[in-house]
PDB file of C-alpha atoms in Angstrom:
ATOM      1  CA  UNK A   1     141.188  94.454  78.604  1.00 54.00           C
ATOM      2  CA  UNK A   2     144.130  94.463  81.140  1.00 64.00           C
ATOM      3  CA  UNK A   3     146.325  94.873  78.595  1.00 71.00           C
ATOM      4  CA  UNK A   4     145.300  98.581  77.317  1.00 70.00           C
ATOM      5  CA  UNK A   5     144.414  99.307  81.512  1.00 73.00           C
ATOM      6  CA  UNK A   6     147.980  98.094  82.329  1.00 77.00           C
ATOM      7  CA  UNK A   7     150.126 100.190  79.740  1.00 78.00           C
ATOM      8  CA  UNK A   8     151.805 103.188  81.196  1.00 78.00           C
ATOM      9  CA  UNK A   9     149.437 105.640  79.979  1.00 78.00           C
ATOM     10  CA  UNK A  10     146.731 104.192  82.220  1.00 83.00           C
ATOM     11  CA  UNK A  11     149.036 103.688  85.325  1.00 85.00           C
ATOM     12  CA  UNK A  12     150.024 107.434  85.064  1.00 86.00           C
ATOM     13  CA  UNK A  13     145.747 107.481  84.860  1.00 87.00           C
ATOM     14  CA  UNK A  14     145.610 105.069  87.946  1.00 89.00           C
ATOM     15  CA  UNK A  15     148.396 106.371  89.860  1.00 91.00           C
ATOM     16  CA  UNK A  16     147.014 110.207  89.590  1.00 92.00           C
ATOM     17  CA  UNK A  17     143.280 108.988  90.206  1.00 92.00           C
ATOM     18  CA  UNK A  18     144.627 107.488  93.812  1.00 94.00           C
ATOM     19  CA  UNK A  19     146.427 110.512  94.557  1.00 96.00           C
ATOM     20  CA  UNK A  20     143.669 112.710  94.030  1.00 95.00           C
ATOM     21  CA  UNK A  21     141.580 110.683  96.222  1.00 95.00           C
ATOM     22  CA  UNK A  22     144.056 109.961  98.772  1.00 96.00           C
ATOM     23  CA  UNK A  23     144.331 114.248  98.649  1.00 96.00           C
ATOM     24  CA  UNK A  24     140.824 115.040  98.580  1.00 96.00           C
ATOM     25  CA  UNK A  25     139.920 113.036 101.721  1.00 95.00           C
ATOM     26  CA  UNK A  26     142.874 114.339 103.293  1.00 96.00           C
ATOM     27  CA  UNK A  27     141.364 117.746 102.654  1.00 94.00           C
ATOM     28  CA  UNK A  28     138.181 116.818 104.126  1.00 94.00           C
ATOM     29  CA  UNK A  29     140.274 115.287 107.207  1.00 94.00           C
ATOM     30  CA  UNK A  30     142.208 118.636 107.428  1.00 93.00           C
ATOM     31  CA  UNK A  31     138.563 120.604 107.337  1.00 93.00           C
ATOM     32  CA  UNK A  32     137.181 118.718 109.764  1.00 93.00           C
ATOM     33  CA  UNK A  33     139.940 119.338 112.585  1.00 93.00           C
ATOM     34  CA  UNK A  34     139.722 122.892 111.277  1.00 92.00           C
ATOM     35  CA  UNK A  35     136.170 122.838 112.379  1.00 92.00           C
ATOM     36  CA  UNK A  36     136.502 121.557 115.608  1.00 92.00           C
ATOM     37  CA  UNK A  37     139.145 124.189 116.506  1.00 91.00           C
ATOM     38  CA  UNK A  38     137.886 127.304 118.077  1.00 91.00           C
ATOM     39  CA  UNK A  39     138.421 129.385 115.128  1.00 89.00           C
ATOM     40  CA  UNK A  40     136.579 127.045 113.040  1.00 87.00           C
ATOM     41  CA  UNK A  41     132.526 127.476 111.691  1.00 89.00           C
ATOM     42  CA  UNK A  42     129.776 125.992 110.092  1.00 91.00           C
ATOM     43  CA  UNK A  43     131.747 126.517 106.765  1.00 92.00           C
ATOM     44  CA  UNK A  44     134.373 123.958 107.636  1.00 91.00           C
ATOM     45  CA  UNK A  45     132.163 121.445 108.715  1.00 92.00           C
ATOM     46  CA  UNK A  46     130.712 121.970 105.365  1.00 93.00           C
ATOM     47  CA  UNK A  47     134.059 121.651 103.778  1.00 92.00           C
ATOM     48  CA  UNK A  48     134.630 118.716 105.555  1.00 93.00           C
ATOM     49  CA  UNK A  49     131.865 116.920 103.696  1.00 94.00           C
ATOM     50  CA  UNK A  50     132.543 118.380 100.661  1.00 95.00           C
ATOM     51  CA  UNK A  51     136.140 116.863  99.683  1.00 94.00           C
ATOM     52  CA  UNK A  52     134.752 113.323 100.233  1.00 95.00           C
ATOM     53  CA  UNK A  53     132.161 114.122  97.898  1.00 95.00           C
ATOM     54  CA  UNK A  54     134.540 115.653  95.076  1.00 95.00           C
ATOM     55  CA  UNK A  55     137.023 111.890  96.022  1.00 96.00           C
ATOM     56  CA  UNK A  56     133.613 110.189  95.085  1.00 95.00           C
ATOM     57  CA  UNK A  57     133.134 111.929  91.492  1.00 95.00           C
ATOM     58  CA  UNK A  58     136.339 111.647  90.899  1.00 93.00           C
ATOM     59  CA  UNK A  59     136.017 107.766  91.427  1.00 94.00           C
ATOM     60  CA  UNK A  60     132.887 107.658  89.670  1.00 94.00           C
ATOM     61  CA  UNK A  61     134.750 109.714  86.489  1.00 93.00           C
ATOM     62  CA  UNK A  62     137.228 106.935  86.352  1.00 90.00           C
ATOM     63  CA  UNK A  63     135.022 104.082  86.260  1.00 90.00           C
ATOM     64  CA  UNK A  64     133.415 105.088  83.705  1.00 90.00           C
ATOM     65  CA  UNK A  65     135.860 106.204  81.729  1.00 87.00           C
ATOM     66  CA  UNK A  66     137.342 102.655  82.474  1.00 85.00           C
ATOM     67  CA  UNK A  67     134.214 101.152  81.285  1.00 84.00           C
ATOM     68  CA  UNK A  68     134.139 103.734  77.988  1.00 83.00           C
ATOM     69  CA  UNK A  69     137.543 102.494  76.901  1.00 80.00           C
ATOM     70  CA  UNK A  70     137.090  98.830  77.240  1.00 77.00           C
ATOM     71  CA  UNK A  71     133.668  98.764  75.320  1.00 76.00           C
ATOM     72  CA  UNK A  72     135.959 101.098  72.772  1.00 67.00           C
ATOM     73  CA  UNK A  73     138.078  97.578  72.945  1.00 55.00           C
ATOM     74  CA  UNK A  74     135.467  95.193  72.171  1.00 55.00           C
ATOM     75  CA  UNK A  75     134.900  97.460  68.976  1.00 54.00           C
ATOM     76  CA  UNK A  76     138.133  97.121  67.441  1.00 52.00           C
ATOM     77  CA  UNK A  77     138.041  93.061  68.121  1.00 54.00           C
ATOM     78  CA  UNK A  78     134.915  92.747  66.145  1.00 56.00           C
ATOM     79  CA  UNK A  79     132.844  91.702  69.418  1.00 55.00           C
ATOM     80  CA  UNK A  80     129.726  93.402  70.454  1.00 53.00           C
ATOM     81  CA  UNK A  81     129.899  95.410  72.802  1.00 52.00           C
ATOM     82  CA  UNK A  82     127.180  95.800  75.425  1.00 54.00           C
ATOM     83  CA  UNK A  83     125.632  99.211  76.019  1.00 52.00           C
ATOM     84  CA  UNK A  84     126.843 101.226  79.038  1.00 50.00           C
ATOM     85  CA  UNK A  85     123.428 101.517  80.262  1.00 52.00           C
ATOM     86  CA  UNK A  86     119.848 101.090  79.344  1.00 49.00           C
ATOM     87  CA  UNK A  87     119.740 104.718  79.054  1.00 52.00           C
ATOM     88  CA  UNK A  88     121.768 105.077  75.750  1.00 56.00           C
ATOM     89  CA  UNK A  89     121.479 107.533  73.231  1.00 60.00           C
ATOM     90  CA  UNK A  90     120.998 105.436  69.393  1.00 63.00           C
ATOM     91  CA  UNK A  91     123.233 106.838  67.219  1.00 67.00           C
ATOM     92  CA  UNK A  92     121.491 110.156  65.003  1.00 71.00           C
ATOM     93  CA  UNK A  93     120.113 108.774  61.475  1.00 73.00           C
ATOM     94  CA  UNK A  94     121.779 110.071  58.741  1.00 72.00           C
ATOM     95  CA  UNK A  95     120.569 113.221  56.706  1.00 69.00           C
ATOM     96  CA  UNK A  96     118.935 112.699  52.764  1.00 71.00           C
ATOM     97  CA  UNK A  97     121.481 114.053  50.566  1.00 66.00           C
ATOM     98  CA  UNK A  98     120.734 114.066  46.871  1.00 67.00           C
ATOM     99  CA  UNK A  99     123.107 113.527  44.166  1.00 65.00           C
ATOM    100  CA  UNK A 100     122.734 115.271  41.097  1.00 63.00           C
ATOM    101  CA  UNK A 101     125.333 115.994  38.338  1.00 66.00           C
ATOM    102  CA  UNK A 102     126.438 119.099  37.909  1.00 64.00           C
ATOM    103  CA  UNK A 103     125.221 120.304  41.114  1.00 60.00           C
ATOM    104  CA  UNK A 104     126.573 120.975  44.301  1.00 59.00           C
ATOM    105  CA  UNK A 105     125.349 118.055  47.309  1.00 57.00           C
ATOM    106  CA  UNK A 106     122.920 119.854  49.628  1.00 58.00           C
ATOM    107  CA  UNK A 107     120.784 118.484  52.178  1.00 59.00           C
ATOM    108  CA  UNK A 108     116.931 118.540  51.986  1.00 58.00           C
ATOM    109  CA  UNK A 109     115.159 120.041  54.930  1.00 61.00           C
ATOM    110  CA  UNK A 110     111.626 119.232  55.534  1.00 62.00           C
ATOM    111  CA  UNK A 111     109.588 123.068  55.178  1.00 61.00           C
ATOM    112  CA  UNK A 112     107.104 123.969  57.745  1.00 63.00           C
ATOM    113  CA  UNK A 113     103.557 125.295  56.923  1.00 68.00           C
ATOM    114  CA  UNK A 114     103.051 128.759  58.166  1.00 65.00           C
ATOM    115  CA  UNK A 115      99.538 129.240  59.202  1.00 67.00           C
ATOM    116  CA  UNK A 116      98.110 132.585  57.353  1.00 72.00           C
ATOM    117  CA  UNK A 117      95.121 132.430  59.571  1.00 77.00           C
ATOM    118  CA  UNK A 118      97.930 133.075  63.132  1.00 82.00           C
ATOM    119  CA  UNK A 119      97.009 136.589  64.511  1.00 85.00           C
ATOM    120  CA  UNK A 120     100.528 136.212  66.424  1.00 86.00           C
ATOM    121  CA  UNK A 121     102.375 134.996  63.668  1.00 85.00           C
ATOM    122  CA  UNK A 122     101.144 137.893  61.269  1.00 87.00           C
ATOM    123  CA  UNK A 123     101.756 140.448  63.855  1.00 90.00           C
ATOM    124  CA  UNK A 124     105.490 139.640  64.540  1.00 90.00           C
ATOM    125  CA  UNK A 125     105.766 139.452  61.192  1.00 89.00           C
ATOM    126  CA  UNK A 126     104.571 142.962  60.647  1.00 90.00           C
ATOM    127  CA  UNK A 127     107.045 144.102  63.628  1.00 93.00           C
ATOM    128  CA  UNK A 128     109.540 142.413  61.272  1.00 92.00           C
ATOM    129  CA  UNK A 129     108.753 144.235  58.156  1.00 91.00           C
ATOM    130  CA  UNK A 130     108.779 147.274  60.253  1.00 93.00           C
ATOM    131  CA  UNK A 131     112.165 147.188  62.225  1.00 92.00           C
ATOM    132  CA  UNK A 132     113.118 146.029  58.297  1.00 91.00           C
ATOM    133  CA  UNK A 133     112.031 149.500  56.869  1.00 91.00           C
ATOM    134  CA  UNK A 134     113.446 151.163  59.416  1.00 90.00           C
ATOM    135  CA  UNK A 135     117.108 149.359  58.738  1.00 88.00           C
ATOM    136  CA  UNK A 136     116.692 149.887  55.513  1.00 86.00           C
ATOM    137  CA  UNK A 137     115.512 153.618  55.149  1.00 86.00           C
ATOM    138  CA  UNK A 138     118.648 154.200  57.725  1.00 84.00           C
ATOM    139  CA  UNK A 139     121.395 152.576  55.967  1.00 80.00           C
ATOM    140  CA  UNK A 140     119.514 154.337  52.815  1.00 77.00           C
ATOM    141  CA  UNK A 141     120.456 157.558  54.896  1.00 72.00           C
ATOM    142  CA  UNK A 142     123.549 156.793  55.857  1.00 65.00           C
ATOM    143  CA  UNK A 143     124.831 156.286  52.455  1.00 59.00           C
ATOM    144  CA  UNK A 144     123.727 160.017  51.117  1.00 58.00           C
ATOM    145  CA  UNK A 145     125.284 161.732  54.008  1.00 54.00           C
ATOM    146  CA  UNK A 146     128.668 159.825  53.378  1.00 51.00           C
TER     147      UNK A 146
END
């Protein structure tokens, strides 16, 4: 773990992270004195708590991202890793694709049942057909005048 956090790639990460921080509150320190002078407002004082919120995120981004990258080292040693949280997506199951030879490799799709009895259903389907006719009988058009 210290080893991949320590390499120069992650003090450049480190050293940025701390400036960012070290600028954002500064911001929020430069708001806040803005505020209190007598062209200052509401708006600064809102500013004021606003850069020590963005310093926070930005904290927040880096742990985790220090977190995502040493679980992504516990993979590559063959360890298991703990989840991140409880609240962890399982990985997607993999689709049914059939093998036949000769053919090309296609995956099967489960086809809904339409309900014929759907008074909705039918009618967009009729608005369908229409706007369909009229497409058609246009481009049919189209084609004779050009």
């Amino acid at each position: 773990m210290r080893k991949i956090l320590l390499s120069p790639k992650w003090w450049g990460l480190h050293l940025f992270v701390a400036a960012m921080v070290l600028l954002f509150l500064r911001l929020g320190l430069w708001q806040w004195h803005r505020a209190q002078s007598p062209s200052g407002g509401i708006q600064n004082y809102a500013y004021a708590f606003q850069w020590p919120l963005f310093a926070g995120f930005g904290l927040v981004l880096w742990w985790k991202t220090l977190r995502i990258e040493v679980v992504g080292e516990a993979d590559v040693s063959g360890a298991s890793p703990r989840p991140l949280s409880r609240l962890a997506m399982p990985a997607l199951p993999e689709p049914d694709i059939q093998r036949r030879d000769g053919v090309r490799i296609g995956i099967t799709t489960a086809v809904q049942p339409v309900d014929e009895d759907d008074d909705e259903v039918n009618t967009y389907n009729a608005y369908l057909a229409q706007l369909n006719a009229r497409d058609a009988a246009a481009s049919s058009g189209q084609r004779r005048s050009t």
